[in-house]
Short mmCIF file of C-alpha atoms in Angstrom, two decimals:
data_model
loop_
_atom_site.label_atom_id
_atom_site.label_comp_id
_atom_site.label_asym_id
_atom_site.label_seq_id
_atom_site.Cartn_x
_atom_site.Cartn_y
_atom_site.Cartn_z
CA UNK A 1 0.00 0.00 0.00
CA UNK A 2 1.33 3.36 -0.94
CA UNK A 3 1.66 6.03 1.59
CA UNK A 4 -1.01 8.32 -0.63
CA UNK A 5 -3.54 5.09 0.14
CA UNK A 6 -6.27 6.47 2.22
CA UNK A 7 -6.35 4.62 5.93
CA UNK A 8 -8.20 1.58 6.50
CA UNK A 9 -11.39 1.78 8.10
CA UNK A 10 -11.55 -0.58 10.94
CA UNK A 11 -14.67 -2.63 11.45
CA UNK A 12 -15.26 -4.25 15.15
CA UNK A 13 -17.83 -7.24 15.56
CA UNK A 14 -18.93 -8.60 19.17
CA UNK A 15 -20.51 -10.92 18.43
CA UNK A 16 -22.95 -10.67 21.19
CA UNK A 17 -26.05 -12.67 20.05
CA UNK A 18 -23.59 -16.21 20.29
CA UNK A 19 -20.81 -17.06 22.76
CA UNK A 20 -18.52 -18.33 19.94
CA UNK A 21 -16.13 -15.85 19.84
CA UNK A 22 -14.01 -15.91 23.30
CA UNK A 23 -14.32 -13.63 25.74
CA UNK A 24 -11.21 -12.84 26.62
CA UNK A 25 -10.43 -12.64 22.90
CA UNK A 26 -13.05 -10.13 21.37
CA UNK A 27 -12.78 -7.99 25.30
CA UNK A 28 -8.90 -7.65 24.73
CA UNK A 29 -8.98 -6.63 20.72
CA UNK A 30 -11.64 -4.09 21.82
CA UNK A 31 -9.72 -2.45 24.79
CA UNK A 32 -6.61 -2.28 22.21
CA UNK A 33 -8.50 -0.45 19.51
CA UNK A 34 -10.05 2.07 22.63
CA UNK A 35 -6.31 2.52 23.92
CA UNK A 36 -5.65 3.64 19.98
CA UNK A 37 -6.31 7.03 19.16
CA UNK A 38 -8.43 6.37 16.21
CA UNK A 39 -11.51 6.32 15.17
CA UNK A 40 -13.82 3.04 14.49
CA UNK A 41 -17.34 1.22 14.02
CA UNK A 42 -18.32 -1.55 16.04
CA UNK A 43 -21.20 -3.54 15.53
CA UNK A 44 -23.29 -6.33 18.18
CA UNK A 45 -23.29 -9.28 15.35
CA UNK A 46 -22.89 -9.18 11.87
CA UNK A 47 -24.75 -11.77 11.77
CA UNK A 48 -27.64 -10.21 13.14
CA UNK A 49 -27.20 -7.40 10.62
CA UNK A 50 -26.72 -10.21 7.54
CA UNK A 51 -30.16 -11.95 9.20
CA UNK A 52 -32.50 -8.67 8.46
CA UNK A 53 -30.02 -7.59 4.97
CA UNK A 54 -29.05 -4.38 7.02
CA UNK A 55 -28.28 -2.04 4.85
CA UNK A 56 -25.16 -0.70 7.01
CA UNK A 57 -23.41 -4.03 5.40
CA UNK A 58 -23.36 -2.54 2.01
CA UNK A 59 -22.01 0.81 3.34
CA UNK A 60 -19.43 -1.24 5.22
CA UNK A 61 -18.47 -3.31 1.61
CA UNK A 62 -18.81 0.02 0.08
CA UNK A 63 -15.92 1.47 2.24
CA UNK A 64 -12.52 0.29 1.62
CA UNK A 65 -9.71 -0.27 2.25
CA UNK A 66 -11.46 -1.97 5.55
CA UNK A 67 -10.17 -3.90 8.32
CA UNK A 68 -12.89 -6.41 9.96
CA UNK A 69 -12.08 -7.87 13.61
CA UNK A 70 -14.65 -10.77 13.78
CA UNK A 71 -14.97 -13.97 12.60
CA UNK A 72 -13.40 -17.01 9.72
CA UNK A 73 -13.20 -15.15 6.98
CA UNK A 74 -14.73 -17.61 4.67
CA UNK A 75 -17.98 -17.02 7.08
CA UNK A 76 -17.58 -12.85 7.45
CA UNK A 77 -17.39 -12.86 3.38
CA UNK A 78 -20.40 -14.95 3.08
CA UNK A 79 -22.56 -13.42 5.37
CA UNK A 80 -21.75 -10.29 3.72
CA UNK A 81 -22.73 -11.79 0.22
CA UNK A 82 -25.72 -13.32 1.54
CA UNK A 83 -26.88 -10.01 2.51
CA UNK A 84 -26.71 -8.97 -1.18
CA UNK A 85 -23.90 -6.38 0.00
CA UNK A 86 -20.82 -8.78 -1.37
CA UNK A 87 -17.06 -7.73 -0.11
CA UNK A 88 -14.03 -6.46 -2.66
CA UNK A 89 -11.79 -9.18 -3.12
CA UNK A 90 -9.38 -5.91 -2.88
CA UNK A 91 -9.29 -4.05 0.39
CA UNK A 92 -10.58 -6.38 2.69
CA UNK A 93 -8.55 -7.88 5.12
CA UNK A 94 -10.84 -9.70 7.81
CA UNK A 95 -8.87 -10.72 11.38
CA UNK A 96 -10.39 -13.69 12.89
CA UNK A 97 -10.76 -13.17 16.69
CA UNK A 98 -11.60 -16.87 16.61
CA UNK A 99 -8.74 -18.62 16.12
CA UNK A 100 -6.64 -15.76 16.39
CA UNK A 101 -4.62 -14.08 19.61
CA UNK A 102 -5.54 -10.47 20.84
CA UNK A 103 -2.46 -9.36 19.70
CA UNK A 104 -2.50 -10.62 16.64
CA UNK A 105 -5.87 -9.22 16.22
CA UNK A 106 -5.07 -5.98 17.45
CA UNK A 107 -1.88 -5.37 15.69
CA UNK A 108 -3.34 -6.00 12.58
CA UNK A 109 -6.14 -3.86 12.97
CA UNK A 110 -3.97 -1.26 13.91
CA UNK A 111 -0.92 -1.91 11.85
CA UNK A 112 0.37 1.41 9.90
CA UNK B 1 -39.18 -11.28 19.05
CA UNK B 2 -37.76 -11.01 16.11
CA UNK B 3 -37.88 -7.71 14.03
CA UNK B 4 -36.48 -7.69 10.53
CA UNK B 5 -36.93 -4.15 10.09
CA UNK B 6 -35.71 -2.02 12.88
CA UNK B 7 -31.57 -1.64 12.91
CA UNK B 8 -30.15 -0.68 16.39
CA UNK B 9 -29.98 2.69 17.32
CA UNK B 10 -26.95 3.62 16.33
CA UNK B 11 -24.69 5.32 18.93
CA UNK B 12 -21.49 7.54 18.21
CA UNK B 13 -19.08 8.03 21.15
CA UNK B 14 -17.54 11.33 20.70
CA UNK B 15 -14.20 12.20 21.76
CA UNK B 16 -13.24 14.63 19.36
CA UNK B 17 -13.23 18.91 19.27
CA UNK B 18 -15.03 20.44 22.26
CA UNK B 19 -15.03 17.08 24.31
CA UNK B 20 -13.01 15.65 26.80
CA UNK B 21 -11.71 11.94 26.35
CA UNK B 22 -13.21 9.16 28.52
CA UNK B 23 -10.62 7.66 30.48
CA UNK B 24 -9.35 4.20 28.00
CA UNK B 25 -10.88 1.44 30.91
CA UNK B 26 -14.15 3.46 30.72
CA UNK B 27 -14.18 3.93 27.30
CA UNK B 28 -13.87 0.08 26.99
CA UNK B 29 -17.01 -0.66 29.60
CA UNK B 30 -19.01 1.77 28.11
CA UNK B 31 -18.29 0.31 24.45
CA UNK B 32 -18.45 -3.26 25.32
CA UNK B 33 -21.95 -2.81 27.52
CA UNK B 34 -23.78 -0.78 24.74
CA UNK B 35 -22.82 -3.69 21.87
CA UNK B 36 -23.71 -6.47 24.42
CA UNK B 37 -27.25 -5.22 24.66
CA UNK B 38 -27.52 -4.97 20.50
CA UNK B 39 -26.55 -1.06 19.50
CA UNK B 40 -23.92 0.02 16.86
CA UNK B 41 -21.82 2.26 18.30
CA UNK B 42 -18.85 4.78 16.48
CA UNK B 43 -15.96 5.51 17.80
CA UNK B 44 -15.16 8.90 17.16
CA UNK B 45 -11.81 10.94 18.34
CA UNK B 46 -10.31 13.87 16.86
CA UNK B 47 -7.91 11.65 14.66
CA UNK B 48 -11.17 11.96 12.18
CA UNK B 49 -14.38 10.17 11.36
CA UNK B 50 -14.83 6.42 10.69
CA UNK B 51 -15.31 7.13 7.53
CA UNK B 52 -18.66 5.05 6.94
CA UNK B 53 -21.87 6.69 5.61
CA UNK B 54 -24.04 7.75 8.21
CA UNK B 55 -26.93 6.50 6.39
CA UNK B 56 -29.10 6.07 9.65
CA UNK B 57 -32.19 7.87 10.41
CA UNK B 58 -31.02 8.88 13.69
CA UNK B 59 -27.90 9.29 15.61
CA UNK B 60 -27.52 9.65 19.43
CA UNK B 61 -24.44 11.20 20.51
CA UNK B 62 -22.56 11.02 23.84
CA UNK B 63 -19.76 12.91 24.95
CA UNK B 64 -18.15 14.36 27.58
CA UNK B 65 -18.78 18.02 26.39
CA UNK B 66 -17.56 21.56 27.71
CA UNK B 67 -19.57 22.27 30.64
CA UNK B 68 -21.20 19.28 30.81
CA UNK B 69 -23.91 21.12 28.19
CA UNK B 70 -24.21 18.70 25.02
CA UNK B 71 -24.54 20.80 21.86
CA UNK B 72 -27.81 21.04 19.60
CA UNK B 73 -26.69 19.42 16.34
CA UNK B 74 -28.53 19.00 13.20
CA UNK B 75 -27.99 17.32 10.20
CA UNK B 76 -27.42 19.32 6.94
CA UNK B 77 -29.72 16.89 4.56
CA UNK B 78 -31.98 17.25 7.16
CA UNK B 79 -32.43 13.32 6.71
CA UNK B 80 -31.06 12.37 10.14
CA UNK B 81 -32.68 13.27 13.46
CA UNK B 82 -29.26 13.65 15.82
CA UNK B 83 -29.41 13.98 19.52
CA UNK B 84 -26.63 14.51 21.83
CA UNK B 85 -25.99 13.42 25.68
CA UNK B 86 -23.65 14.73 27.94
CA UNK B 87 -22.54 11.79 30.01
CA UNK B 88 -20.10 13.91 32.30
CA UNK B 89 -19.68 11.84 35.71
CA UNK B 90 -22.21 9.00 34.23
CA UNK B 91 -20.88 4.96 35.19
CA UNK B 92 -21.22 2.86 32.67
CA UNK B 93 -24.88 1.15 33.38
CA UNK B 94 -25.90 4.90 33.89
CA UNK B 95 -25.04 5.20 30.01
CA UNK B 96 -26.74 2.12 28.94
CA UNK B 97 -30.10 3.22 30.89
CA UNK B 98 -29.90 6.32 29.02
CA UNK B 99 -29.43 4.95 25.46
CA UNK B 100 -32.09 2.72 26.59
CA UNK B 101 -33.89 5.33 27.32
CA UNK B 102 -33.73 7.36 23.95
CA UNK B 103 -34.39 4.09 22.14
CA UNK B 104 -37.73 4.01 23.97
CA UNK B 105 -40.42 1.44 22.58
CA UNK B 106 -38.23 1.52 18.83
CA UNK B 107 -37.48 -2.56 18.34
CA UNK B 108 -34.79 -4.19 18.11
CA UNK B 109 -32.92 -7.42 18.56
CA UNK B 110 -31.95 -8.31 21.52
CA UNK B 111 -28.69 -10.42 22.61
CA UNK B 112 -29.95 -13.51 24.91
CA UNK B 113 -33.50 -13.84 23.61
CA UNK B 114 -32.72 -14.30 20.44
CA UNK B 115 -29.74 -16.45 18.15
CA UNK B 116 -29.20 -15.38 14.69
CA UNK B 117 -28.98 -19.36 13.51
CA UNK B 118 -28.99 -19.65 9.44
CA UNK B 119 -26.47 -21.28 6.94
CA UNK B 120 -24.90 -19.24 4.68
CA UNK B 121 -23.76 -20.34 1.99
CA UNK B 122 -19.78 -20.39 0.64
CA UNK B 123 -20.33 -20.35 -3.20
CA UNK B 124 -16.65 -20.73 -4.05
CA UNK B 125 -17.12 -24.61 -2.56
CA UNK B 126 -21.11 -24.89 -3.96
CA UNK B 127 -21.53 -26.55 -6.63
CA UNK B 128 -25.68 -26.33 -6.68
CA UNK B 129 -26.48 -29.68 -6.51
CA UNK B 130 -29.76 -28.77 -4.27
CA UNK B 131 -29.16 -31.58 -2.07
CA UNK B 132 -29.78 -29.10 0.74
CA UNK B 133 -33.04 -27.72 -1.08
CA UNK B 134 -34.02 -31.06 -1.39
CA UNK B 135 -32.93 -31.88 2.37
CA UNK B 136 -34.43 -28.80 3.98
CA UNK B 137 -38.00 -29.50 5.55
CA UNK B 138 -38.11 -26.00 6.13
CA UNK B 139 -38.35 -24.33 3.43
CA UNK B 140 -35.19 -22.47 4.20
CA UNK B 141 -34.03 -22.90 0.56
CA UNK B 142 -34.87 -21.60 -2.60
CA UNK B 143 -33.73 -21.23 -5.92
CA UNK B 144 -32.64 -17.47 -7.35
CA UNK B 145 -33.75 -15.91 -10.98
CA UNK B 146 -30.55 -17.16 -12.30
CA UNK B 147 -31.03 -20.88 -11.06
CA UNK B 148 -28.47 -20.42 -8.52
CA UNK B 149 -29.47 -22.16 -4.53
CA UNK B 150 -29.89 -19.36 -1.81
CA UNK B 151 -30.41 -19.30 1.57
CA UNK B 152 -34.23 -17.28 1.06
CA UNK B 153 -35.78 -18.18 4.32
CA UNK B 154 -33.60 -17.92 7.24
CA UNK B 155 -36.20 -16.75 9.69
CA UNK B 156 -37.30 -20.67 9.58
CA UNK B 157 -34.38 -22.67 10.14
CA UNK B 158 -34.79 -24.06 13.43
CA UNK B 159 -31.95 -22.72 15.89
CA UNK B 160 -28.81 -24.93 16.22
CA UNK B 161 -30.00 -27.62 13.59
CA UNK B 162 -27.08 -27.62 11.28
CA UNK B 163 -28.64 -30.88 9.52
CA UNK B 164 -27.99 -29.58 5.91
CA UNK B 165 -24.79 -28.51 6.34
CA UNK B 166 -24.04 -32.46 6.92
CA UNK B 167 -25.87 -33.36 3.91
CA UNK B 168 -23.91 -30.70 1.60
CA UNK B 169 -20.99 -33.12 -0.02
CA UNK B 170 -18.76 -29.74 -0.70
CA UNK B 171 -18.84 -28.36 3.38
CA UNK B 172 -20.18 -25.52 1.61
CA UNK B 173 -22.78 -24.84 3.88
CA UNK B 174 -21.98 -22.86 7.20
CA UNK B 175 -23.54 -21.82 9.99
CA UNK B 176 -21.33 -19.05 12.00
CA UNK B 177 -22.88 -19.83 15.48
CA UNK B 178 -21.77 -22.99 14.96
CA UNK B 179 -18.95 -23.84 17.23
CA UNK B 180 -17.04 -26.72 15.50
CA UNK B 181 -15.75 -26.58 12.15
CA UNK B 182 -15.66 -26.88 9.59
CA UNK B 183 -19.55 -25.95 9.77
CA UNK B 184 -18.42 -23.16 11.81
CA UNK B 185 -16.75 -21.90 8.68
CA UNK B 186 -13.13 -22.98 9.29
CA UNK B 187 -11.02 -23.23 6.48
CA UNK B 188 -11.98 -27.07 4.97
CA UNK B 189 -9.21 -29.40 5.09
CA UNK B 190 -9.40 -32.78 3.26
CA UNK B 191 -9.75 -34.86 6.25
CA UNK B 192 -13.18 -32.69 6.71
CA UNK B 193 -13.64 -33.55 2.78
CA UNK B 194 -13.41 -37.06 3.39
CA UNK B 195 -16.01 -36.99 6.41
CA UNK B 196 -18.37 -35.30 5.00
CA UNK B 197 -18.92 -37.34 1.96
CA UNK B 198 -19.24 -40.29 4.73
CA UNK B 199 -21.96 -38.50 5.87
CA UNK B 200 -23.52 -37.64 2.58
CA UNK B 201 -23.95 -41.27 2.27
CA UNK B 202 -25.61 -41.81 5.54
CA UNK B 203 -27.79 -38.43 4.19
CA UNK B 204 -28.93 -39.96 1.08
CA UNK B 205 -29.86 -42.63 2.71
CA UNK B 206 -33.17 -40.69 3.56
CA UNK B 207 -32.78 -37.70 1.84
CA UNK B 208 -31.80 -38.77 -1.32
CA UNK B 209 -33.61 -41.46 -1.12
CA UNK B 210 -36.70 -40.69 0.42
CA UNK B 211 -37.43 -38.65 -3.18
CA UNK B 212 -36.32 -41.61 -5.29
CA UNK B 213 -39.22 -43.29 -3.45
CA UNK B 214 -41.46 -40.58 -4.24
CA UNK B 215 -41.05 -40.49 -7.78
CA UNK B 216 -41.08 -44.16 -7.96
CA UNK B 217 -44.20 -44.45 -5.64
CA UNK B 218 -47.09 -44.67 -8.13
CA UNK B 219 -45.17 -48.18 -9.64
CA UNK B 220 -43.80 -49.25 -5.94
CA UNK B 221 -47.96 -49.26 -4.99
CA UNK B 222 -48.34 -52.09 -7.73
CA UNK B 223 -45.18 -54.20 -6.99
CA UNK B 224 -45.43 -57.15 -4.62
CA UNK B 225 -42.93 -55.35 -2.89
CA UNK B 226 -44.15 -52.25 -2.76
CA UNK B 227 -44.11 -52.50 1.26
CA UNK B 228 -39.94 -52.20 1.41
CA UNK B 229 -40.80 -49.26 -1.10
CA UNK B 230 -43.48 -47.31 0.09
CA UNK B 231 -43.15 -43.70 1.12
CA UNK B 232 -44.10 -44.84 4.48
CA UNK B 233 -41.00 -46.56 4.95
CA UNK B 234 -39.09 -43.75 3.48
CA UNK B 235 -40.42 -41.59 5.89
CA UNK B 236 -39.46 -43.62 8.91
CA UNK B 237 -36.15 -44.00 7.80
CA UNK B 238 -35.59 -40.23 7.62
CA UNK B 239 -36.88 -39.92 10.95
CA UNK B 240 -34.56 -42.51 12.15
CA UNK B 241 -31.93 -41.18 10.19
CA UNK B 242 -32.77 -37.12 12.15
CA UNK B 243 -32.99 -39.21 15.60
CA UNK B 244 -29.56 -40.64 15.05
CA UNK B 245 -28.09 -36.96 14.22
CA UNK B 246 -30.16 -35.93 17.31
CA UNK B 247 -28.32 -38.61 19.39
CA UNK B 248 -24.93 -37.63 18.24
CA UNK B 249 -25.41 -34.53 18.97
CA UNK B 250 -25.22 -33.02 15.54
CA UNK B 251 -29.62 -31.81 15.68
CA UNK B 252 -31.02 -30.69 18.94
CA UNK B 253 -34.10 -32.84 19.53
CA UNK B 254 -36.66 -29.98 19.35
CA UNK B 255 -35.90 -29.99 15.31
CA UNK B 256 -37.25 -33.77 15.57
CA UNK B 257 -40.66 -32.51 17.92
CA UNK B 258 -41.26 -29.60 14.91
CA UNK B 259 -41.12 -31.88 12.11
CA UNK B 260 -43.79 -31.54 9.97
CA UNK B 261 -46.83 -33.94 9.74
CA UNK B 262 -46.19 -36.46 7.87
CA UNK B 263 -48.07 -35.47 5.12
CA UNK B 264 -46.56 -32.35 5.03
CA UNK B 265 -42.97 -33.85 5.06
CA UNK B 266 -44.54 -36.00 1.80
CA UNK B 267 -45.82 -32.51 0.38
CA UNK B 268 -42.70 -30.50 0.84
CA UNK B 269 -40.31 -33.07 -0.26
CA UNK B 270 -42.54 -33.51 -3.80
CA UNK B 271 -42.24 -29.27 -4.00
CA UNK B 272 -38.61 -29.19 -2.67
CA UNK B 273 -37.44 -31.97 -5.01
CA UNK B 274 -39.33 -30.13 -8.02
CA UNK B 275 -38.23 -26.77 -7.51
CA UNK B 276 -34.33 -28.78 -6.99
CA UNK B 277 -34.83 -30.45 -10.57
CA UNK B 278 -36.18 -27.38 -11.97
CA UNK B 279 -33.38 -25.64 -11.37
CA UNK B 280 -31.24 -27.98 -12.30
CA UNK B 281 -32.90 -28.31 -15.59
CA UNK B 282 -32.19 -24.95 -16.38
CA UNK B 283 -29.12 -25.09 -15.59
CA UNK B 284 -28.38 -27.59 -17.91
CA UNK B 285 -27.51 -30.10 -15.07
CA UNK B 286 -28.47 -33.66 -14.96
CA UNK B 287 -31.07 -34.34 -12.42
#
């Protein structure tokens, strides 16, 4: 990415209708991005928002370069798609708070 | 309930010009507590705006604003009703009651009454062979303009029944609350591949079959052994087939009490299985 790119938007899911994303995981990632300086969305459950075709999703898909903290991204692309509001192959990079540590997440949410 | 039409009040935090930062623990409780009970919130600080669209209808805004007074804002388009709430001193549940407050009787979603359970589909793995169209009792499936298999009923897949995803032979079929994978929507490896076909066989055993049955029912009712063929049989081997999953854990057993009569299980699988060839007609694919 060249330094004339504009900044990624970051994108924060918790995931709060379903326990499947650990606590300790999705609580650290957002006390990292609150520590940052910079500005960010957060949303309760993109699946939620994929279950009623919010239209938010295709303002999100609409906006990149975008970071996503949230889920596999296999699952964050389809719901996405399934909500007729289909992510960018380019631009999207999607952290899985799943799998993934809170540092990982975090530094690649924040990375310059 | 469930309400397809109301999005969560969305809330901006403010931090930026003419407001004084919450302190970063705060900031964190406050965040966390208003997403746990369902609301979008924004993050905003003076290192500039999130960038999205603000395409809501209204905004409430809470800051911690110069004497404690929060400013009358108003949108230019005039599109977006914005409110604003100084939350000087406030703890964090004193915040929630308040947002709670402005929402007043607007619906919404709430986390702990309510899972958002559907499969969703991973078309670079689907091939559209319908077997979950065919497979669904629920009519969660349907077929798009373009012959393509969607996901076109979500609202009546029955919550934490991931049944089709374990008759799909590509583990194309996810479900995100899931918490094993690959249903979960891990990436697929090939020992996954291999399971899943084993499963596909135990599938068709009632799924696939149970429609073979159908279409051959009319000339099963004249053969001498029309008994080992009837559609009677068929159906009791799909409901021992849904009792195993529900034993091994895979269905809870309330998707085996809200089965369909069986009648209705003969009905939909005739529809389901001609809307599946349909489309698979059109698509040029053998049936």
């Amino acid at each position: 990415m060249s330094d004339s790119s504009p900044s990624p938007k970051l994108l924060y899911c918790r995931c709060a209708y379903a326990q499947v994303v650990p606590q300790s995981v999705k609580d650290g990632v957002l006390a990292k991005l609150c520590d940052s300086g910079t500005s960010f969305e957060s949303v309760a459950d993109l699946c939620e928002m994929a279950a009623h075709r919010d239209e938010r999703l295709k303002a999100f898909a609409n906006t990149t370069p975008i970071r996503i903290a949230a889920c596999f991204p296999r699952v964050v692309r389809g719901l996405f798609r399934q909500a007729e509001s289909p992510l960018p192959e380019d631009g999207v990079e999607i952290l899985n708070m799943r799998v993934q540590s809170i540092d990982e997440v975090s530094e690649g949410m924040l990375k310059a | 309930m469930i309400t397809h039409t109301a999005r969560p009040l969305r809330v901006v935090l403010y931090e930026g010009t003419g407001a004084i930062a919450l302190s970063a623990p705060a900031r964190a409780q406050v965040l966390a507590a208003l997403l746990d009970k369902g609301y979008a919130v924004t993050r905003a600080t003076a290192q500039g705006s999130t960038g999205f669209p603000h395409d809501d209808r209204s905004l409430l805004v809470l800051g911690q604003f110069q004497n404690q007074q929060a400013p009358d804002l108003e949108d230019a388009t005039g599109k977006v009703t914005i409110e604003a709430r100084d939350i000087t001193g406030l703890e964090t549940l004193d915040i929630v009651s308040l947002v709670e407050k402005a929402r007043g009787n607007k619906p919404m979603n709430q986390p702990g009454t309510w899972k958002p359970w559907f499969p969703v589909i991973d078309y670079s793995r689907c091939t559209n062979c319908m077997q979950c169209l065919s497979f669904c009792l629920f009519d969660v499936y349907g077929v798009s303009k373009d012959g393509k298999i969607q996901v076109q009923n979500n609202d009546n897949c029955k919550t934490n029944c991931p049944a089709c995803s374990r008759v799909c032979p590509e583990v194309a079929i996810m479900f995100p609350k899931h918490q094993a994978g690959p249903i979960n929507g891990e990436v697929v490896n090939e020992e996954d591949l291999r399971r899943e076909k084993m499963k596909v066989d135990i599938s068709s055993l009632l799924g696939g079959d149970i429609y073979a049955r159908l279409r051959d029912r009319s000339e099963a009712a004249k053969s001498r052994f029309s008994k080992e063929r009837s559609a009677d049989k068929a159906l009791e081997e799909r409901k021992k087939c849904l009792t195993k999953m529900a034993q091994d854990g895979f269905i809870p057993a309330e998707v085996l009490a809200s089965l369909p009569s069986p009648d209705e299980i003969m009905r939909k699988a005739e529809e389901a299985q001609a809307r599946a060839q349909a489309a698979l007609s059109a698509n040029g694919t053998p049936a």
